[in-house]
Amino acid sequence: MQIHSLIPELRAALQNRGRIAIVPTMGNLHAGHIALMTQARAHGNTVVATIFVNRLQFGPNDDFDRYPRTFQADCEKLAAAGVDVLFAPGEADLYPEPQQYHVDPPEIQHQLDGAFRPGHFRGVATVVLKLFNIVQPQVALFGKKDYQQLLVLRNMTRQMALPIEIVGGETVRADDGLALSSRNAYLSGAERAEAPRLQRLLKHIGTAICDGNRDFVGLESEAVGELDRNGWKTDYVAVRRQSDLQVPQAPEEQALVVLAASRLGVARLIDNVEINAASGH
């Protein structure tokens, strides 16, 4: 596996490498990331992973300084997964001058997760567009755990007419259902045992909707109440349309997703469950 931190060197290394599939990450890799690397192999001749902890997407009260950085272990995992090229720029490589041009997503950036992390999706979209311009991939893969991020990036790619296919990878979970996340490392032992409750509640909402319950607000409130009674501090539990993450307007809408973000101790966990009510799943 080649490792590059400088943009000119990376571009030279990617000349004549066929169809390129990119998997952008912030490092501290887990099995969910590696599943995307494996999936990427089916989409390209050359698999490029990136590791960059992007300051632009962190707010003043976020965990930029303590975000886990495990570069050597990450490199070993990527090499074992068959990744061809790793792009791991320093901050001065990617932002050699203050970033004054930004990608400003539409109103969706201020909803759901964006309501609690102002500027987050602006920072994500800006760095991803920059990575796309540097690597020039034909395919890019992102995990569905970050459902809103996937929607923002897919819409950005389409509206900017970028010749890139966006592929969403299914959420990888521990045996007890907890979605894998770098931030799970913040959980204490007792919190880790409690954490799977989040997915169980989302699945419960999905089952209720498939059984005909269309009281979305009631289902959301019930879930928040159970989380709060068990020591969580919940930002939101929300039923939305899969297509645009807006509130369902018609009772017959079937392709839905229930999303949540809640804090357990110092760890802020996000998760989602897709609901296809017509098929009962």
PDB file of C-alpha atoms in Angstrom:
ATOM      1  CA  MET A   1       0.000   0.000   0.000  1.00  0.00           C
ATOM      2  CA  GLN A   2       1.342   3.396  -0.999  1.00  0.00           C
ATOM      3  CA  ILE A   3       1.004   6.220   1.537  1.00  0.00           C
ATOM      4  CA  HIS A   4       1.032   9.846   0.431  1.00  0.00           C
ATOM      5  CA  SER A   5       0.532  13.098   2.317  1.00  0.00           C
ATOM      6  CA  LEU A   6       1.341  15.573  -0.466  1.00  0.00           C
ATOM      7  CA  ILE A   7      -1.209  16.371  -3.159  1.00  0.00           C
ATOM      8  CA  PRO A   8       1.214  16.449  -6.144  1.00  0.00           C
ATOM      9  CA  GLU A   9       2.692  13.077  -5.163  1.00  0.00           C
ATOM     10  CA  LEU A  10      -0.748  11.540  -4.783  1.00  0.00           C
ATOM     11  CA  ARG A  11      -1.913  12.823  -8.162  1.00  0.00           C
ATOM     12  CA  ALA A  12       1.210  11.428  -9.816  1.00  0.00           C
ATOM     13  CA  ALA A  13       0.652   8.055  -8.133  1.00  0.00           C
ATOM     14  CA  LEU A  14      -2.931   7.867  -9.404  1.00  0.00           C
ATOM     15  CA  GLN A  15      -2.098   8.409 -13.066  1.00  0.00           C
ATOM     16  CA  ASN A  16      -3.285   5.550 -15.278  1.00  0.00           C
ATOM     17  CA  ARG A  17      -4.731   3.584 -12.366  1.00  0.00           C
ATOM     18  CA  GLY A  18      -8.072   2.856 -14.023  1.00  0.00           C
ATOM     19  CA  ARG A  19     -11.355   3.323 -12.233  1.00  0.00           C
ATOM     20  CA  ILE A  20     -10.749   4.818  -8.771  1.00  0.00           C
ATOM     21  CA  ALA A  21     -12.954   4.183  -5.738  1.00  0.00           C
ATOM     22  CA  ILE A  22     -12.425   6.439  -2.709  1.00  0.00           C
ATOM     23  CA  VAL A  23     -13.389   5.867   0.920  1.00  0.00           C
ATOM     24  CA  PRO A  24     -12.904   9.065   2.961  1.00  0.00           C
ATOM     25  CA  THR A  25     -12.419   8.585   6.720  1.00  0.00           C
ATOM     26  CA  MET A  26     -11.162  10.404   9.799  1.00  0.00           C
ATOM     27  CA  GLY A  27      -9.178   7.364  10.915  1.00  0.00           C
ATOM     28  CA  ASN A  28      -9.532   5.320  14.109  1.00  0.00           C
ATOM     29  CA  LEU A  29     -10.817   2.626  11.796  1.00  0.00           C
ATOM     30  CA  HIS A  30     -13.190  -0.163  12.795  1.00  0.00           C
ATOM     31  CA  ALA A  31     -14.895  -3.035  10.980  1.00  0.00           C
ATOM     32  CA  GLY A  32     -17.446  -0.656   9.452  1.00  0.00           C
ATOM     33  CA  HIS A  33     -14.710   1.265   7.674  1.00  0.00           C
ATOM     34  CA  ILE A  34     -13.019  -1.932   6.543  1.00  0.00           C
ATOM     35  CA  ALA A  35     -16.311  -3.221   5.122  1.00  0.00           C
ATOM     36  CA  LEU A  36     -16.435  -0.096   2.936  1.00  0.00           C
ATOM     37  CA  MET A  37     -12.852  -0.745   1.756  1.00  0.00           C
ATOM     38  CA  THR A  38     -13.803  -4.296   0.799  1.00  0.00           C
ATOM     39  CA  GLN A  39     -16.945  -3.080  -0.937  1.00  0.00           C
ATOM     40  CA  ALA A  40     -14.915  -0.488  -2.818  1.00  0.00           C
ATOM     41  CA  ARG A  41     -12.880  -3.222  -4.500  1.00  0.00           C
ATOM     42  CA  ALA A  42     -15.985  -4.269  -6.429  1.00  0.00           C
ATOM     43  CA  HIS A  43     -16.378  -0.718  -7.758  1.00  0.00           C
ATOM     44  CA  GLY A  44     -12.875   0.201  -8.887  1.00  0.00           C
ATOM     45  CA  ASN A  45      -9.498  -0.976 -10.104  1.00  0.00           C
ATOM     46  CA  THR A  46      -7.778   1.191  -7.489  1.00  0.00           C
ATOM     47  CA  VAL A  47      -9.041   1.674  -3.936  1.00  0.00           C
ATOM     48  CA  VAL A  48      -7.996   4.925  -2.266  1.00  0.00           C
ATOM     49  CA  ALA A  49      -8.602   5.505   1.449  1.00  0.00           C
ATOM     50  CA  THR A  50      -8.160   8.894   3.042  1.00  0.00           C
ATOM     51  CA  ILE A  51      -7.470   9.728   6.682  1.00  0.00           C
ATOM     52  CA  PHE A  52      -7.955  13.317   7.755  1.00  0.00           C
ATOM     53  CA  VAL A  53      -9.513  14.706  10.928  1.00  0.00           C
ATOM     54  CA  ASN A  54     -11.278  17.687   9.415  1.00  0.00           C
ATOM     55  CA  ARG A  55     -11.344  20.680  11.727  1.00  0.00           C
ATOM     56  CA  LEU A  56     -13.974  22.420   9.582  1.00  0.00           C
ATOM     57  CA  GLN A  57     -16.714  19.980  10.581  1.00  0.00           C
ATOM     58  CA  PHE A  58     -16.132  20.257  14.336  1.00  0.00           C
ATOM     59  CA  GLY A  59     -17.886  22.887  16.404  1.00  0.00           C
ATOM     60  CA  PRO A  60     -16.272  24.745  19.333  1.00  0.00           C
ATOM     61  CA  ASN A  61     -17.733  22.240  21.824  1.00  0.00           C
ATOM     62  CA  ASP A  62     -16.991  19.137  19.743  1.00  0.00           C
ATOM     63  CA  ASP A  63     -14.225  16.613  20.311  1.00  0.00           C
ATOM     64  CA  PHE A  64     -11.652  17.652  17.676  1.00  0.00           C
ATOM     65  CA  ASP A  65      -8.697  17.630  20.070  1.00  0.00           C
ATOM     66  CA  ARG A  66      -9.571  14.310  21.693  1.00  0.00           C
ATOM     67  CA  TYR A  67     -10.852  12.515  18.603  1.00  0.00           C
ATOM     68  CA  PRO A  68      -8.981   9.160  18.576  1.00  0.00           C
ATOM     69  CA  ARG A  69      -5.967   9.157  16.275  1.00  0.00           C
ATOM     70  CA  THR A  70      -4.540   5.685  15.622  1.00  0.00           C
ATOM     71  CA  PHE A  71      -2.586   6.101  12.412  1.00  0.00           C
ATOM     72  CA  GLN A  72      -0.229   3.116  12.617  1.00  0.00           C
ATOM     73  CA  ALA A  73      -2.999   0.674  13.497  1.00  0.00           C
ATOM     74  CA  ASP A  74      -5.152   2.192  10.744  1.00  0.00           C
ATOM     75  CA  CYS A  75      -2.420   1.629   8.171  1.00  0.00           C
ATOM     76  CA  GLU A  76      -2.123  -2.013   9.165  1.00  0.00           C
ATOM     77  CA  LYS A  77      -5.878  -2.537   8.804  1.00  0.00           C
ATOM     78  CA  LEU A  78      -5.995  -0.804   5.418  1.00  0.00           C
ATOM     79  CA  ALA A  79      -3.062  -2.805   4.077  1.00  0.00           C
ATOM     80  CA  ALA A  80      -4.660  -6.043   5.269  1.00  0.00           C
ATOM     81  CA  ALA A  81      -7.901  -5.023   3.521  1.00  0.00           C
ATOM     82  CA  GLY A  82      -6.068  -4.620   0.220  1.00  0.00           C
ATOM     83  CA  VAL A  83      -6.273  -0.840  -0.071  1.00  0.00           C
ATOM     84  CA  ASP A  84      -3.960   0.370  -2.828  1.00  0.00           C
ATOM     85  CA  VAL A  85      -3.304   3.969  -1.830  1.00  0.00           C
ATOM     86  CA  LEU A  86      -3.721   5.904   1.419  1.00  0.00           C
ATOM     87  CA  PHE A  87      -3.917   9.683   1.285  1.00  0.00           C
ATOM     88  CA  ALA A  88      -3.151  11.064   4.742  1.00  0.00           C
ATOM     89  CA  PRO A  89      -2.520  14.800   4.441  1.00  0.00           C
ATOM     90  CA  GLY A  90      -1.591  17.078   7.284  1.00  0.00           C
ATOM     91  CA  GLU A  91      -3.734  20.109   7.971  1.00  0.00           C
ATOM     92  CA  ALA A  92      -1.251  22.363   6.179  1.00  0.00           C
ATOM     93  CA  ASP A  93      -1.363  20.077   3.127  1.00  0.00           C
ATOM     94  CA  LEU A  94      -5.134  20.238   2.745  1.00  0.00           C
ATOM     95  CA  TYR A  95      -5.565  23.807   4.002  1.00  0.00           C
ATOM     96  CA  PRO A  96      -2.339  25.641   3.105  1.00  0.00           C
ATOM     97  CA  GLU A  97      -4.253  28.891   3.519  1.00  0.00           C
ATOM     98  CA  PRO A  98      -7.464  29.699   5.397  1.00  0.00           C
ATOM     99  CA  GLN A  99     -10.388  28.034   3.615  1.00  0.00           C
ATOM    100  CA  GLN A 100     -12.497  30.981   2.496  1.00  0.00           C
ATOM    101  CA  TYR A 101     -14.561  29.137  -0.108  1.00  0.00           C
ATOM    102  CA  HIS A 102     -17.062  26.653   1.291  1.00  0.00           C
ATOM    103  CA  VAL A 103     -19.819  24.357   0.099  1.00  0.00           C
ATOM    104  CA  ASP A 104     -23.022  25.586   1.725  1.00  0.00           C
ATOM    105  CA  PRO A 105     -25.687  22.839   1.665  1.00  0.00           C
ATOM    106  CA  PRO A 106     -29.392  23.762   1.618  1.00  0.00           C
ATOM    107  CA  GLU A 107     -31.759  23.888   4.577  1.00  0.00           C
ATOM    108  CA  ILE A 108     -31.268  20.194   5.420  1.00  0.00           C
ATOM    109  CA  GLN A 109     -27.874  21.124   6.904  1.00  0.00           C
ATOM    110  CA  HIS A 110     -29.690  22.911   9.752  1.00  0.00           C
ATOM    111  CA  GLN A 111     -32.083  20.069  10.567  1.00  0.00           C
ATOM    112  CA  LEU A 112     -31.716  16.861  12.612  1.00  0.00           C
ATOM    113  CA  ASP A 113     -28.004  16.505  13.365  1.00  0.00           C
ATOM    114  CA  GLY A 114     -27.296  19.910  11.877  1.00  0.00           C
ATOM    115  CA  ALA A 115     -29.541  21.595  14.425  1.00  0.00           C
ATOM    116  CA  PHE A 116     -27.202  20.419  17.183  1.00  0.00           C
ATOM    117  CA  ARG A 117     -23.919  20.765  15.257  1.00  0.00           C
ATOM    118  CA  PRO A 118     -24.039  24.139  13.455  1.00  0.00           C
ATOM    119  CA  GLY A 119     -21.701  24.247  10.479  1.00  0.00           C
ATOM    120  CA  HIS A 120     -21.016  20.508  10.577  1.00  0.00           C
ATOM    121  CA  PHE A 121     -22.379  19.613   7.145  1.00  0.00           C
ATOM    122  CA  ARG A 122     -20.845  22.727   5.609  1.00  0.00           C
ATOM    123  CA  GLY A 123     -17.467  21.473   6.821  1.00  0.00           C
ATOM    124  CA  VAL A 124     -18.126  17.920   5.643  1.00  0.00           C
ATOM    125  CA  ALA A 125     -19.259  18.981   2.175  1.00  0.00           C
ATOM    126  CA  THR A 126     -16.309  21.329   1.772  1.00  0.00           C
ATOM    127  CA  VAL A 127     -13.645  18.778   2.659  1.00  0.00           C
ATOM    128  CA  VAL A 128     -15.278  16.010   0.616  1.00  0.00           C
ATOM    129  CA  LEU A 129     -15.479  18.212  -2.475  1.00  0.00           C
ATOM    130  CA  LYS A 130     -11.822  19.065  -1.954  1.00  0.00           C
ATOM    131  CA  LEU A 131     -10.906  15.370  -1.652  1.00  0.00           C
ATOM    132  CA  PHE A 132     -12.913  14.611  -4.789  1.00  0.00           C
ATOM    133  CA  ASN A 133     -11.007  17.313  -6.685  1.00  0.00           C
ATOM    134  CA  ILE A 134      -7.676  15.941  -5.472  1.00  0.00           C
ATOM    135  CA  VAL A 135      -8.288  12.224  -6.048  1.00  0.00           C
ATOM    136  CA  GLN A 136     -10.639  12.445  -9.073  1.00  0.00           C
ATOM    137  CA  PRO A 137     -12.488   9.200  -8.265  1.00  0.00           C
ATOM    138  CA  GLN A 138     -15.277   7.612 -10.259  1.00  0.00           C
ATOM    139  CA  VAL A 139     -16.909   6.098  -7.153  1.00  0.00           C
ATOM    140  CA  ALA A 140     -17.088   7.197  -3.507  1.00  0.00           C
ATOM    141  CA  LEU A 141     -18.338   5.102  -0.604  1.00  0.00           C
ATOM    142  CA  PHE A 142     -19.847   6.337   2.668  1.00  0.00           C
ATOM    143  CA  GLY A 143     -21.544   4.458   5.498  1.00  0.00           C
ATOM    144  CA  LYS A 144     -25.306   4.637   6.013  1.00  0.00           C
ATOM    145  CA  LYS A 145     -24.811   5.146   9.750  1.00  0.00           C
ATOM    146  CA  ASP A 146     -24.216   8.807   8.873  1.00  0.00           C
ATOM    147  CA  TYR A 147     -27.498   8.878   6.971  1.00  0.00           C
ATOM    148  CA  GLN A 148     -27.880  12.641   6.762  1.00  0.00           C
ATOM    149  CA  GLN A 149     -24.275  13.038   5.652  1.00  0.00           C
ATOM    150  CA  LEU A 150     -24.843  10.502   2.870  1.00  0.00           C
ATOM    151  CA  LEU A 151     -27.883  12.445   1.650  1.00  0.00           C
ATOM    152  CA  VAL A 152     -26.027  15.777   1.722  1.00  0.00           C
ATOM    153  CA  LEU A 153     -23.061  14.380  -0.209  1.00  0.00           C
ATOM    154  CA  ARG A 154     -25.186  12.517  -2.736  1.00  0.00           C
ATOM    155  CA  ASN A 155     -27.188  15.683  -3.456  1.00  0.00           C
ATOM    156  CA  MET A 156     -24.015  17.800  -3.658  1.00  0.00           C
ATOM    157  CA  THR A 157     -22.490  15.397  -6.169  1.00  0.00           C
ATOM    158  CA  ARG A 158     -25.605  15.423  -8.323  1.00  0.00           C
ATOM    159  CA  GLN A 159     -26.166  19.185  -8.248  1.00  0.00           C
ATOM    160  CA  MET A 160     -22.490  19.952  -8.929  1.00  0.00           C
ATOM    161  CA  ALA A 161     -22.615  17.522 -11.881  1.00  0.00           C
ATOM    162  CA  LEU A 162     -19.630  15.598 -10.545  1.00  0.00           C
ATOM    163  CA  PRO A 163     -18.915  12.404 -12.529  1.00  0.00           C
ATOM    164  CA  ILE A 164     -18.871  10.335  -9.339  1.00  0.00           C
ATOM    165  CA  GLU A 165     -21.168   7.538  -8.229  1.00  0.00           C
ATOM    166  CA  ILE A 166     -22.030   7.723  -4.514  1.00  0.00           C
ATOM    167  CA  VAL A 167     -22.474   4.317  -2.856  1.00  0.00           C
ATOM    168  CA  GLY A 168     -23.930   3.879   0.639  1.00  0.00           C
ATOM    169  CA  GLY A 169     -22.593   1.001   2.707  1.00  0.00           C
ATOM    170  CA  GLU A 170     -24.831  -0.747   5.231  1.00  0.00           C
ATOM    171  CA  THR A 171     -24.198  -0.010   8.905  1.00  0.00           C
ATOM    172  CA  VAL A 172     -21.919  -2.580  10.541  1.00  0.00           C
ATOM    173  CA  ARG A 173     -22.970  -3.539  14.060  1.00  0.00           C
ATOM    174  CA  ALA A 174     -21.643  -5.382  17.062  1.00  0.00           C
ATOM    175  CA  ASP A 175     -23.357  -8.653  17.985  1.00  0.00           C
ATOM    176  CA  ASP A 176     -25.695  -6.803  20.351  1.00  0.00           C
ATOM    177  CA  GLY A 177     -26.797  -4.347  17.659  1.00  0.00           C
ATOM    178  CA  LEU A 178     -24.720  -1.291  18.558  1.00  0.00           C
ATOM    179  CA  ALA A 179     -23.595   0.541  15.425  1.00  0.00           C
ATOM    180  CA  LEU A 180     -19.817   0.562  15.210  1.00  0.00           C
ATOM    181  CA  SER A 181     -18.343   4.023  15.700  1.00  0.00           C
ATOM    182  CA  SER A 182     -14.999   5.501  16.633  1.00  0.00           C
ATOM    183  CA  ARG A 183     -16.779   7.349  19.427  1.00  0.00           C
ATOM    184  CA  ASN A 184     -17.850   4.087  21.082  1.00  0.00           C
ATOM    185  CA  ALA A 185     -14.410   4.180  22.694  1.00  0.00           C
ATOM    186  CA  TYR A 186     -15.739   6.949  24.956  1.00  0.00           C
ATOM    187  CA  LEU A 187     -18.246   4.568  26.596  1.00  0.00           C
ATOM    188  CA  SER A 188     -17.599   3.135  30.053  1.00  0.00           C
ATOM    189  CA  GLY A 189     -18.333  -0.541  30.666  1.00  0.00           C
ATOM    190  CA  ALA A 190     -21.795   0.158  32.056  1.00  0.00           C
ATOM    191  CA  GLU A 191     -22.552   2.605  29.248  1.00  0.00           C
ATOM    192  CA  ARG A 192     -21.448   0.093  26.634  1.00  0.00           C
ATOM    193  CA  ALA A 193     -23.924  -2.419  28.086  1.00  0.00           C
ATOM    194  CA  GLU A 194     -26.698   0.203  27.907  1.00  0.00           C
ATOM    195  CA  ALA A 195     -25.826   1.516  24.426  1.00  0.00           C
ATOM    196  CA  PRO A 196     -27.703  -1.119  22.336  1.00  0.00           C
ATOM    197  CA  ARG A 197     -30.980   0.271  23.685  1.00  0.00           C
ATOM    198  CA  LEU A 198     -30.828   2.946  20.997  1.00  0.00           C
ATOM    199  CA  GLN A 199     -31.074   0.538  18.087  1.00  0.00           C
ATOM    200  CA  ARG A 200     -33.706  -1.568  19.873  1.00  0.00           C
ATOM    201  CA  LEU A 201     -35.942   1.489  20.195  1.00  0.00           C
ATOM    202  CA  LEU A 202     -35.479   2.443  16.539  1.00  0.00           C
ATOM    203  CA  LYS A 203     -36.365  -1.093  15.472  1.00  0.00           C
ATOM    204  CA  HIS A 204     -39.416  -0.971  17.755  1.00  0.00           C
ATOM    205  CA  ILE A 205     -40.581   2.208  16.008  1.00  0.00           C
ATOM    206  CA  GLY A 206     -40.030   0.570  12.636  1.00  0.00           C
ATOM    207  CA  THR A 207     -42.084  -2.454  13.630  1.00  0.00           C
ATOM    208  CA  ALA A 208     -44.890  -0.262  14.955  1.00  0.00           C
ATOM    209  CA  ILE A 209     -45.013   1.709  11.701  1.00  0.00           C
ATOM    210  CA  CYS A 210     -45.057  -1.471   9.618  1.00  0.00           C
ATOM    211  CA  ASP A 211     -47.949  -2.673  11.810  1.00  0.00           C
ATOM    212  CA  GLY A 212     -49.910   0.434  10.873  1.00  0.00           C
ATOM    213  CA  ASN A 213     -49.080   2.947  13.619  1.00  0.00           C
ATOM    214  CA  ARG A 214     -48.782   6.364  11.978  1.00  0.00           C
ATOM    215  CA  ASP A 215     -48.546   8.420  15.171  1.00  0.00           C
ATOM    216  CA  PHE A 216     -44.962   9.377  14.421  1.00  0.00           C
ATOM    217  CA  VAL A 217     -44.785  12.087  17.078  1.00  0.00           C
ATOM    218  CA  GLY A 218     -46.104   9.708  19.709  1.00  0.00           C
ATOM    219  CA  LEU A 219     -43.604   7.010  18.766  1.00  0.00           C
ATOM    220  CA  GLU A 220     -40.765   9.541  18.838  1.00  0.00           C
ATOM    221  CA  SER A 221     -41.794  10.888  22.250  1.00  0.00           C
ATOM    222  CA  GLU A 222     -42.137   7.394  23.690  1.00  0.00           C
ATOM    223  CA  ALA A 223     -38.588   6.536  22.591  1.00  0.00           C
ATOM    224  CA  VAL A 224     -37.126   9.755  23.985  1.00  0.00           C
ATOM    225  CA  GLY A 225     -38.866   9.102  27.292  1.00  0.00           C
ATOM    226  CA  GLU A 226     -37.377   5.619  27.589  1.00  0.00           C
ATOM    227  CA  LEU A 227     -33.902   6.889  26.749  1.00  0.00           C
ATOM    228  CA  ASP A 228     -34.185   9.699  29.284  1.00  0.00           C
ATOM    229  CA  ARG A 229     -35.330   7.275  32.000  1.00  0.00           C
ATOM    230  CA  ASN A 230     -32.182   5.238  31.385  1.00  0.00           C
ATOM    231  CA  GLY A 231     -29.648   8.038  31.657  1.00  0.00           C
ATOM    232  CA  TRP A 232     -29.459   9.299  28.077  1.00  0.00           C
ATOM    233  CA  LYS A 233     -29.630  12.937  26.978  1.00  0.00           C
ATOM    234  CA  THR A 234     -31.412  12.871  23.652  1.00  0.00           C
ATOM    235  CA  ASP A 235     -31.052  15.410  20.861  1.00  0.00           C
ATOM    236  CA  TYR A 236     -33.724  13.865  18.645  1.00  0.00           C
ATOM    237  CA  VAL A 237     -35.603  10.762  17.571  1.00  0.00           C
ATOM    238  CA  ALA A 238     -37.274  11.465  14.242  1.00  0.00           C
ATOM    239  CA  VAL A 239     -39.223   9.615  11.557  1.00  0.00           C
ATOM    240  CA  ARG A 240     -38.424  11.020   8.127  1.00  0.00           C
ATOM    241  CA  ARG A 241     -38.738  10.202   4.431  1.00  0.00           C
ATOM    242  CA  GLN A 242     -35.715   8.352   3.082  1.00  0.00           C
ATOM    243  CA  SER A 243     -35.660  10.484  -0.063  1.00  0.00           C
ATOM    244  CA  ASP A 244     -35.142  13.921   1.490  1.00  0.00           C
ATOM    245  CA  LEU A 245     -35.283  13.516   5.309  1.00  0.00           C
ATOM    246  CA  GLN A 246     -38.400  15.641   5.534  1.00  0.00           C
ATOM    247  CA  VAL A 247     -41.401  14.865   7.765  1.00  0.00           C
ATOM    248  CA  PRO A 248     -43.769  12.405   6.045  1.00  0.00           C
ATOM    249  CA  GLN A 249     -46.847  14.264   4.835  1.00  0.00           C
ATOM    250  CA  ALA A 250     -49.053  11.467   3.541  1.00  0.00           C
ATOM    251  CA  PRO A 251     -50.177   8.373   5.471  1.00  0.00           C
ATOM    252  CA  GLU A 252     -49.389   6.152   2.503  1.00  0.00           C
ATOM    253  CA  GLU A 253     -45.679   7.059   2.381  1.00  0.00           C
ATOM    254  CA  GLN A 254     -43.739   3.834   2.761  1.00  0.00           C
ATOM    255  CA  ALA A 255     -39.995   4.488   2.347  1.00  0.00           C
ATOM    256  CA  LEU A 256     -39.127   5.975   5.737  1.00  0.00           C
ATOM    257  CA  VAL A 257     -36.178   6.092   8.104  1.00  0.00           C
ATOM    258  CA  VAL A 258     -36.093   6.655  11.850  1.00  0.00           C
ATOM    259  CA  LEU A 259     -33.015   8.524  13.025  1.00  0.00           C
ATOM    260  CA  ALA A 260     -31.680   9.360  16.465  1.00  0.00           C
ATOM    261  CA  ALA A 261     -28.841  11.117  18.228  1.00  0.00           C
ATOM    262  CA  SER A 262     -28.398  10.838  21.972  1.00  0.00           C
ATOM    263  CA  ARG A 263     -25.639  11.222  24.514  1.00  0.00           C
ATOM    264  CA  LEU A 264     -24.661   8.470  26.890  1.00  0.00           C
ATOM    265  CA  GLY A 265     -22.033   9.853  29.220  1.00  0.00           C
ATOM    266  CA  VAL A 266     -19.609  11.820  27.042  1.00  0.00           C
ATOM    267  CA  ALA A 267     -20.335   9.742  23.925  1.00  0.00           C
ATOM    268  CA  ARG A 268     -22.796  11.136  21.406  1.00  0.00           C
ATOM    269  CA  LEU A 269     -24.236   8.181  19.517  1.00  0.00           C
ATOM    270  CA  ILE A 270     -26.181   8.346  16.259  1.00  0.00           C
ATOM    271  CA  ASP A 271     -28.085   5.568  14.552  1.00  0.00           C
ATOM    272  CA  ASN A 272     -30.898   4.949  12.094  1.00  0.00           C
ATOM    273  CA  VAL A 273     -33.134   2.188  10.815  1.00  0.00           C
ATOM    274  CA  GLU A 274     -34.667   2.233   7.343  1.00  0.00           C
ATOM    275  CA  ILE A 275     -38.353   1.343   7.157  1.00  0.00           C
ATOM    276  CA  ASN A 276     -40.045   0.027   4.030  1.00  0.00           C
ATOM    277  CA  ALA A 277     -43.553  -0.239   5.367  1.00  0.00           C
ATOM    278  CA  ALA A 278     -45.002  -1.717   2.178  1.00  0.00           C
ATOM    279  CA  SER A 279     -42.830  -4.827   2.599  1.00  0.00           C
ATOM    280  CA  GLY A 280     -43.099  -4.883   6.386  1.00  0.00           C
ATOM    281  CA  HIS A 281     -39.382  -4.312   6.993  1.00  0.00           C
TER     282      HIS A 281
END
